[in-house]
Short mmCIF file of N, CA and C and ligand atoms in Angstrom, two decimals:
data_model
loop_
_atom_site.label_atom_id
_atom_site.label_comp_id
_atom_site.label_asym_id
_atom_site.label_seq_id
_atom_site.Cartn_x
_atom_site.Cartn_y
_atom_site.Cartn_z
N UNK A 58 14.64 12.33 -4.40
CA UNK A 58 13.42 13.06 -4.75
C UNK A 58 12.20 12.19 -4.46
N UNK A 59 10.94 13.17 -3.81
CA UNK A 59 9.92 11.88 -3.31
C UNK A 59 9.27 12.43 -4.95
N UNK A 60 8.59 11.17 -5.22
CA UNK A 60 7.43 11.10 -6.01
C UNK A 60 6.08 11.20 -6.05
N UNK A 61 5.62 10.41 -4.66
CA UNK A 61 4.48 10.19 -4.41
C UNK A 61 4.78 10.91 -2.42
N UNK A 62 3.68 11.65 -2.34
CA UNK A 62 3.80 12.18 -1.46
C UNK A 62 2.50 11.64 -0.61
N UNK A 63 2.63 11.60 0.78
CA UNK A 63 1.67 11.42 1.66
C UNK A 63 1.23 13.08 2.22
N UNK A 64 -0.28 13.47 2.00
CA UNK A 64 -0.84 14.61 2.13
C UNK A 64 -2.19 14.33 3.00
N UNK A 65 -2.61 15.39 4.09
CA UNK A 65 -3.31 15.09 5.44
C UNK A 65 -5.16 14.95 4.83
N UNK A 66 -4.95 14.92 3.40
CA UNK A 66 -6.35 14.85 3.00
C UNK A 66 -6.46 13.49 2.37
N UNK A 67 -5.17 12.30 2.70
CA UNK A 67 -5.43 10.84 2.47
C UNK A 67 -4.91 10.47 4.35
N UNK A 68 -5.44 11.19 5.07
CA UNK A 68 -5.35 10.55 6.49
C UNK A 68 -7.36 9.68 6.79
N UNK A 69 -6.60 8.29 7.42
CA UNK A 69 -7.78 7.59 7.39
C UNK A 69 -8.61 7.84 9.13
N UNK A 70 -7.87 8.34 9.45
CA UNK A 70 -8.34 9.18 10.84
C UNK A 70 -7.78 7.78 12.01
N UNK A 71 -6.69 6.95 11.75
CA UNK A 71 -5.81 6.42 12.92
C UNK A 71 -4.78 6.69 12.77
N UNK A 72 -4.21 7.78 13.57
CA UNK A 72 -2.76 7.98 13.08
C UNK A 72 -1.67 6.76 12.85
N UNK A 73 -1.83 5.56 13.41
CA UNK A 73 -1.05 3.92 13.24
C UNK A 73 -1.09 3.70 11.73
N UNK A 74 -2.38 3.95 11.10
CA UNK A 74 -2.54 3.19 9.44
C UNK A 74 -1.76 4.38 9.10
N UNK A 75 -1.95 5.89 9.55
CA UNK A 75 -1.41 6.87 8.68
C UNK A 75 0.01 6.76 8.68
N UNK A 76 0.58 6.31 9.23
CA UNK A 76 2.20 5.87 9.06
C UNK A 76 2.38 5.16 7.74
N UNK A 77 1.55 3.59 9.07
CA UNK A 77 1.83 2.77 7.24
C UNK A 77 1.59 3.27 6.20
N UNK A 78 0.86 3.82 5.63
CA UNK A 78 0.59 4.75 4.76
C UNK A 78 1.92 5.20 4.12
N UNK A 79 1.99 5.96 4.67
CA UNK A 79 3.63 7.03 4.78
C UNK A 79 4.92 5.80 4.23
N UNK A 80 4.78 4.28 5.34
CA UNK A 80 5.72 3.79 4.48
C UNK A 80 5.71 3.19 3.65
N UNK A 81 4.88 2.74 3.11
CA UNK A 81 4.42 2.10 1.70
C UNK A 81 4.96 3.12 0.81
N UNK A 82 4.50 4.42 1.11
CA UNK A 82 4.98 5.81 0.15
C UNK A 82 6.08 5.65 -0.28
N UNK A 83 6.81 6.12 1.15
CA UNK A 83 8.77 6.24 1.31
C UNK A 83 8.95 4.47 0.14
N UNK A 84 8.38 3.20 0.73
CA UNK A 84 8.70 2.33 -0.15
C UNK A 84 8.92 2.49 -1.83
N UNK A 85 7.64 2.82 -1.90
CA UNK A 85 7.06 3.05 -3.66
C UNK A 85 8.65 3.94 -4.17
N UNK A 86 8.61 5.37 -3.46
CA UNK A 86 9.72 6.05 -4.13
C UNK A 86 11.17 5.50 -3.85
N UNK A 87 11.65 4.82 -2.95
CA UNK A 87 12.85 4.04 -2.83
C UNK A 87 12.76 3.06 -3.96
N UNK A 88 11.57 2.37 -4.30
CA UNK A 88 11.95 1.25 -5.58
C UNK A 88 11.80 2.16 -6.55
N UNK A 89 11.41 3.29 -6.69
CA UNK A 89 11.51 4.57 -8.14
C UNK A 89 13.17 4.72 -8.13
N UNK A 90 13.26 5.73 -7.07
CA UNK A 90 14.95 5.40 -7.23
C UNK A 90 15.83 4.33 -7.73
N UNK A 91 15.80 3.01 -7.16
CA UNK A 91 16.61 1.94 -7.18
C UNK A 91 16.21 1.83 -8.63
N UNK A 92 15.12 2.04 -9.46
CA UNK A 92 15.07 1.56 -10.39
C UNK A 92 15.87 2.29 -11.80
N UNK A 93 16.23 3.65 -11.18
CA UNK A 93 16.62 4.83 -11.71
C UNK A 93 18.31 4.11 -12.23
N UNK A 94 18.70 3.36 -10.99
CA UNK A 94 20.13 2.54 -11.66
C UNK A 94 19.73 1.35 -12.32
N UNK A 95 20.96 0.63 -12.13
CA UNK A 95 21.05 -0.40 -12.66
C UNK A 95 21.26 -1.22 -11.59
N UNK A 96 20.71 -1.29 -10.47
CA UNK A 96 20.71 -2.65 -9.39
C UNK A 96 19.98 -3.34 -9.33
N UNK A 97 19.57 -4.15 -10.06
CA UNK A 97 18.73 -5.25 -10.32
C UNK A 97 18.33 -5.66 -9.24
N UNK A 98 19.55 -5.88 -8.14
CA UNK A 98 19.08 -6.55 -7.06
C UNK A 98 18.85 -5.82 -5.68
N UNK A 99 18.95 -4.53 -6.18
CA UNK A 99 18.15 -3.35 -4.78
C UNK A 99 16.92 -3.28 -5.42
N UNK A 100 16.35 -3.52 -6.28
CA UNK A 100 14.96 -3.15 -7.01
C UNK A 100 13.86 -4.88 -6.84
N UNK A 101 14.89 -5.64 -6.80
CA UNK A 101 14.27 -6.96 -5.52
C UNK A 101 14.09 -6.73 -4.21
N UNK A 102 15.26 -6.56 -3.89
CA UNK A 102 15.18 -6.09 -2.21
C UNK A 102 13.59 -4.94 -1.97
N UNK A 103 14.12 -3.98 -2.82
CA UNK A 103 13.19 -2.99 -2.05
C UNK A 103 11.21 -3.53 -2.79
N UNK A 104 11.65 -4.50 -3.70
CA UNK A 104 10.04 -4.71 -4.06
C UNK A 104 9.38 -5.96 -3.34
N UNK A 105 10.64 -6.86 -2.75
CA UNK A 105 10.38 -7.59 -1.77
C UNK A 105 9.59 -7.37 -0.05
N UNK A 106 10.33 -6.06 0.29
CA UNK A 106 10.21 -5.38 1.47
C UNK A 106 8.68 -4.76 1.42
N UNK A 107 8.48 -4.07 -0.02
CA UNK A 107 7.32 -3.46 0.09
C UNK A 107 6.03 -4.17 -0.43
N UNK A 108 6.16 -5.73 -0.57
CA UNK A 108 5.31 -6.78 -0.34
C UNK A 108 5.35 -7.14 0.88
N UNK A 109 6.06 -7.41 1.56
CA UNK A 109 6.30 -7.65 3.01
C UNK A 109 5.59 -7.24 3.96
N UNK A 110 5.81 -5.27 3.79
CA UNK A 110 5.19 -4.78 4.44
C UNK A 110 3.73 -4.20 4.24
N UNK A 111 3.24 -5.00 2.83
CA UNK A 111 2.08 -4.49 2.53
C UNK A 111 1.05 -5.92 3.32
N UNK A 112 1.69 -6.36 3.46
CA UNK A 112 0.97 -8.01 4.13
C UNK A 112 1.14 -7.36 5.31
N UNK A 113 1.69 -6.91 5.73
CA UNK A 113 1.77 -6.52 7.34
C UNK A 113 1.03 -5.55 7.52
N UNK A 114 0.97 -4.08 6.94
CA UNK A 114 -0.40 -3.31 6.64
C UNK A 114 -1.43 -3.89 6.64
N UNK A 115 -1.56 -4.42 6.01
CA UNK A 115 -3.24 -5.40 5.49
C UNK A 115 -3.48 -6.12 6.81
N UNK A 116 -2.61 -6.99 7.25
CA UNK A 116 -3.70 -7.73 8.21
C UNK A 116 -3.72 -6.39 9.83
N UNK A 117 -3.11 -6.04 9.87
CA UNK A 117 -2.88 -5.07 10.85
C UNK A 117 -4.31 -4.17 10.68
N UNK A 118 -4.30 -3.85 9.46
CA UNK A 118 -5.38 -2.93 9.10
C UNK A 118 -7.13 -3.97 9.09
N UNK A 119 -7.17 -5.04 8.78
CA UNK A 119 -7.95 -5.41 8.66
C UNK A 119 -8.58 -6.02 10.61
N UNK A 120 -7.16 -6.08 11.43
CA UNK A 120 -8.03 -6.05 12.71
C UNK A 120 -8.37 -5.00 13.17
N UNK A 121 -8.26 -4.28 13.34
CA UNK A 121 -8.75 -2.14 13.56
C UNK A 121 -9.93 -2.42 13.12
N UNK A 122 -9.73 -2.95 11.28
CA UNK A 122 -11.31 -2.95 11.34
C UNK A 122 -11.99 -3.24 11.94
N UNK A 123 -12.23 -5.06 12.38
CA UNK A 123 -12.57 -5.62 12.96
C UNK A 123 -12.95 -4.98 14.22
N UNK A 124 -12.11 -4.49 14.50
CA UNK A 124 -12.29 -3.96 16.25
C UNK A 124 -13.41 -2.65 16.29
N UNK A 125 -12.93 -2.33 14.94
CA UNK A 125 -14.26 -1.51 15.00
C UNK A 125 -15.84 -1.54 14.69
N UNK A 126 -15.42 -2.51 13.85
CA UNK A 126 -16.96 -3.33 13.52
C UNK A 126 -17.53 -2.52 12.29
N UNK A 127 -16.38 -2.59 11.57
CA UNK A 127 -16.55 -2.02 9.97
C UNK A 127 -17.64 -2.85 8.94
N UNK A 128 -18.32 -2.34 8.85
CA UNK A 128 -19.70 -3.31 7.75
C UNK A 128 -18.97 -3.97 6.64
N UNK A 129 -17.85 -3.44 6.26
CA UNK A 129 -17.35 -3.66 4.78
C UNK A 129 -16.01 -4.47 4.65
N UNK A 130 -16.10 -5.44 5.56
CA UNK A 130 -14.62 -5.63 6.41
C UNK A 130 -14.34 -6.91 4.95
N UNK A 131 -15.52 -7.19 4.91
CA UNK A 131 -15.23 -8.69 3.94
C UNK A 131 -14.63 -7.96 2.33
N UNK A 132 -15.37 -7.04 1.75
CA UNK A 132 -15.04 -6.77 0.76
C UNK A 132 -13.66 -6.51 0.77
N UNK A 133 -13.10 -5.54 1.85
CA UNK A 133 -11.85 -4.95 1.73
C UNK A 133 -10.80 -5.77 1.98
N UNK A 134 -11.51 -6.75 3.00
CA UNK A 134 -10.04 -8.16 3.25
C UNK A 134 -9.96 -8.88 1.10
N UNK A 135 -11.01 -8.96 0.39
CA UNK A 135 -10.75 -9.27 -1.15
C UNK A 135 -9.81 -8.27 -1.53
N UNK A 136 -10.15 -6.69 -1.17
CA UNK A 136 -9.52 -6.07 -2.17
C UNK A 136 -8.30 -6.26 -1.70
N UNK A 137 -7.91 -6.33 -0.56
CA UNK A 137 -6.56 -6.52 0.00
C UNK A 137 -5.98 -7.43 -0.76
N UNK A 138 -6.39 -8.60 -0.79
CA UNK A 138 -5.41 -9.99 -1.18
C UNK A 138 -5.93 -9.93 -2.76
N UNK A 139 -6.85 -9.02 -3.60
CA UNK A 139 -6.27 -8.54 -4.75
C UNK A 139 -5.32 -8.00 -5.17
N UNK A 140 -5.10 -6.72 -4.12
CA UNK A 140 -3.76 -6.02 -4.47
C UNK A 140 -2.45 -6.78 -4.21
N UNK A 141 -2.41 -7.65 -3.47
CA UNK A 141 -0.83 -8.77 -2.71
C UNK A 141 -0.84 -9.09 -4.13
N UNK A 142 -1.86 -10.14 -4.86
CA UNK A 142 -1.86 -10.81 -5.65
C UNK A 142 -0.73 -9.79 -7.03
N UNK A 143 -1.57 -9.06 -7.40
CA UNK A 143 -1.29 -7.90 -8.30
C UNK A 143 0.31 -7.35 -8.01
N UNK A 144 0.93 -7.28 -6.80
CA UNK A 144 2.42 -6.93 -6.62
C UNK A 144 2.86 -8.20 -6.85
N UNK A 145 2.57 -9.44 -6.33
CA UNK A 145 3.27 -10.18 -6.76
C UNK A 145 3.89 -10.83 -7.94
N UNK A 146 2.55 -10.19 -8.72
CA UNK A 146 2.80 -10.53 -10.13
C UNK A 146 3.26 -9.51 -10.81
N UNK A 147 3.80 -8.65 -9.92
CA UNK A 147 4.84 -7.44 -10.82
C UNK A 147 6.08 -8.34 -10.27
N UNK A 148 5.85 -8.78 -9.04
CA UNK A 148 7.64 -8.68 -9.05
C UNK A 148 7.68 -10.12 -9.62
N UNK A 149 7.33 -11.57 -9.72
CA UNK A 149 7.89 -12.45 -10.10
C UNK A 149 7.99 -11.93 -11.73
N UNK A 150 7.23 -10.82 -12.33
CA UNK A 150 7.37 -10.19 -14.20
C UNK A 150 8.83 -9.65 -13.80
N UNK A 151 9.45 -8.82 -12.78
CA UNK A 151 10.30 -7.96 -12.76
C UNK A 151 11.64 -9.62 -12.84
N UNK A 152 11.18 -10.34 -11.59
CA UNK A 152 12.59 -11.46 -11.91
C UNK A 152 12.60 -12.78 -12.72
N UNK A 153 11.66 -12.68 -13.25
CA UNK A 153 11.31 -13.78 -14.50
C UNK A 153 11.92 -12.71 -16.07
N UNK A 154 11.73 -11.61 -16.23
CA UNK A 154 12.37 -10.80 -17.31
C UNK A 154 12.96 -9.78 -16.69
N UNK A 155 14.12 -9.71 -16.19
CA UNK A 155 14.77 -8.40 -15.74
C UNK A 155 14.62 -7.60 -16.94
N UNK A 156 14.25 -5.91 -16.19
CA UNK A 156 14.52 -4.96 -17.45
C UNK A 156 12.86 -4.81 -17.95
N UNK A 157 12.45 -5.60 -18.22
CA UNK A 157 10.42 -5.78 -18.67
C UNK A 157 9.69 -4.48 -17.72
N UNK A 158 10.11 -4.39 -17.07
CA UNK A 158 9.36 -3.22 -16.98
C UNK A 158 9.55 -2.04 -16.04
N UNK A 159 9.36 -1.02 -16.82
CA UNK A 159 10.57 0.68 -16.72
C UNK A 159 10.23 0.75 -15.35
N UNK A 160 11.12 1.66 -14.84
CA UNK A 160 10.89 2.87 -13.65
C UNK A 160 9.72 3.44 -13.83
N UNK A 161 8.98 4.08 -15.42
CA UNK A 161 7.91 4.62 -15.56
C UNK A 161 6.49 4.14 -14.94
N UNK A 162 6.58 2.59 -15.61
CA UNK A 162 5.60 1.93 -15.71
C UNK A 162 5.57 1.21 -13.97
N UNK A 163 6.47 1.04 -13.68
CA UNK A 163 6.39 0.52 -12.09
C UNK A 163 5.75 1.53 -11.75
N UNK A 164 6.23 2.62 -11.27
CA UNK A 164 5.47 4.08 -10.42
C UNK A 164 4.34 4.23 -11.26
N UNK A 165 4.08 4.11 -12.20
CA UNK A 165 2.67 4.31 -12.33
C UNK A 165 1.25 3.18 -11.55
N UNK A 166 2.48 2.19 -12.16
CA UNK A 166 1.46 0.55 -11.53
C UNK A 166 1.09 0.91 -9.98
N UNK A 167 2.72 1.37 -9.21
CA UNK A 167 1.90 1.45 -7.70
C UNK A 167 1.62 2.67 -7.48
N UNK A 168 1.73 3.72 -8.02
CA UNK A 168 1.11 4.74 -6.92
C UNK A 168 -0.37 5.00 -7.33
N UNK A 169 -0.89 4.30 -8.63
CA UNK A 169 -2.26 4.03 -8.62
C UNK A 169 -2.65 2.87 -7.55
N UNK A 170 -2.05 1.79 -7.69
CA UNK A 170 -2.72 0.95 -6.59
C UNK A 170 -2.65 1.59 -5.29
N UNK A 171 -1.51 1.86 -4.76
CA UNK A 171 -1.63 2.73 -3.51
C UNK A 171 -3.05 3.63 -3.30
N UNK A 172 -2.84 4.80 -4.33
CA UNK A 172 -3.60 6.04 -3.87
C UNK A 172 -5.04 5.42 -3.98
N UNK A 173 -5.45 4.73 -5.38
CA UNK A 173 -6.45 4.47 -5.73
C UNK A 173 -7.38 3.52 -3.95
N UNK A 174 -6.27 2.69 -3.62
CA UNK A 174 -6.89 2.12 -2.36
C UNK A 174 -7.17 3.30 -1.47
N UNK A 175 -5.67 4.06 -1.23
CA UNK A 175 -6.57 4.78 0.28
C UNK A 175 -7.44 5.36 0.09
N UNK A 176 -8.17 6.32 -1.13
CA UNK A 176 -8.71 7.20 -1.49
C UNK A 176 -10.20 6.71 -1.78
N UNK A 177 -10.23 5.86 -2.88
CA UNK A 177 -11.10 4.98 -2.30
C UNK A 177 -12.14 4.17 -1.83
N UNK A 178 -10.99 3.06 -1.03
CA UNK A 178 -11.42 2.32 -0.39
C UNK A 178 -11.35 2.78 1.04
N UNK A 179 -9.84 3.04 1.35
CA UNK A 179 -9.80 3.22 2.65
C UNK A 179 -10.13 4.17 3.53
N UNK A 180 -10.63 5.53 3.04
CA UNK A 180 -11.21 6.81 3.48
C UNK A 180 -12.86 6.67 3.75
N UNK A 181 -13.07 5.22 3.19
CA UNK A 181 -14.54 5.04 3.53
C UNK A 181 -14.63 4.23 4.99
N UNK A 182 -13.36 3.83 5.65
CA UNK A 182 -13.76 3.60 7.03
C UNK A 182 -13.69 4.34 7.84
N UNK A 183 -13.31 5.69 7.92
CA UNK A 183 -12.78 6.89 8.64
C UNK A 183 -13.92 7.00 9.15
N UNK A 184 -15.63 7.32 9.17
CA UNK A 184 -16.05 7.59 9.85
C UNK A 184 -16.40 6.68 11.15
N UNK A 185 -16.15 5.46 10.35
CA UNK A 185 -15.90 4.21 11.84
C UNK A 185 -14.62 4.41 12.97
N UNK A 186 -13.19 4.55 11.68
CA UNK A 186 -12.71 4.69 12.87
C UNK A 186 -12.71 5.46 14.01
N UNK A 187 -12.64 6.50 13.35
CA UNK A 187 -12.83 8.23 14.49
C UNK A 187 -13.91 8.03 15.94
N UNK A 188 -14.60 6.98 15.81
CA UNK A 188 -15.11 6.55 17.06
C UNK A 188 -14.40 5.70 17.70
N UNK A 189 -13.16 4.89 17.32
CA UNK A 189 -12.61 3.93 17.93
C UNK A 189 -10.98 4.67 18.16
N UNK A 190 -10.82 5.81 18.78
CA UNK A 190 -9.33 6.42 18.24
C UNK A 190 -8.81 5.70 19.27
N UNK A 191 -8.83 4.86 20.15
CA UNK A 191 -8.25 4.18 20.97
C UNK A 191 -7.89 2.90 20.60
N UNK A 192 -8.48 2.23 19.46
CA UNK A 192 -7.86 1.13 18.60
C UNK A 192 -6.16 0.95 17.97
N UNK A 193 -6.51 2.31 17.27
CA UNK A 193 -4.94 2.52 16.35
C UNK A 193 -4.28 2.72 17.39
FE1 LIG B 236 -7.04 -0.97 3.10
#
């Protein structure tokens, strides 16, 4: 079952970020699931992966900006390595106290950080990018 759904009114107008997008999503609800059992160590794996690939989003996303010559590039490279910061310190809470904190409270933690970014932060570069559709 998805939880958090990707919908065409959080598209940032490069279809490339709108993926990532999409897999951060598919991520978020795969660690909802995993968390639904008792695999301690698929609920690492998959919160590992979706740090992984949120560092890989981010800088990916932050050259587009660049390339586009986004005014706001500095603030958003902070908010970026706010949010890394902020997962990381869910997951070293998740393997420093296994169990500390629910399926509930995870999906709430990220699909606010998620949505809250694209919505936003990240819907405020769309009118930059849409001039650069040859970037993404
Ligand atoms: Fe962003």
């Amino acid at each position: 079952m998805a939880y958090l759904e990707w919908t065409e009114n959080l598209s940032v107008g490069i279809p490339r970020m709108d993926a990532h997008h999409r897999r951060l999503i598919e991520l978020i609800n795969l660690l909802f699931d995993a968390m639904q059992g008792d695999a301690s160590r698929v609920v690492e794996t998959v919160l590992g992966n979706l740090l992984d690939y949120t560092r890989y989003h981010f800088a990916e996303e932050e050259k587009i900006l660049a390339a586009c010559g986004y005014p706001d590039l500095e603030e958003h490279r902070r908010t970026h390595r706010d949010m890394v910061g902020e997962v990381a310190a869910m997951e070293s809470r998740t393997l420093t106290q296994p169990g500390s904190v629910s399926p509930s409270e995870m999906l709430d933690f990220l699909s606010r950080w998620l949505m809250q970014h694209i919505i936003g932060k990240d819907l405020r570069y769309r009118p930059y990018a849409e001039g650069h559709l040859d970037i993404g």
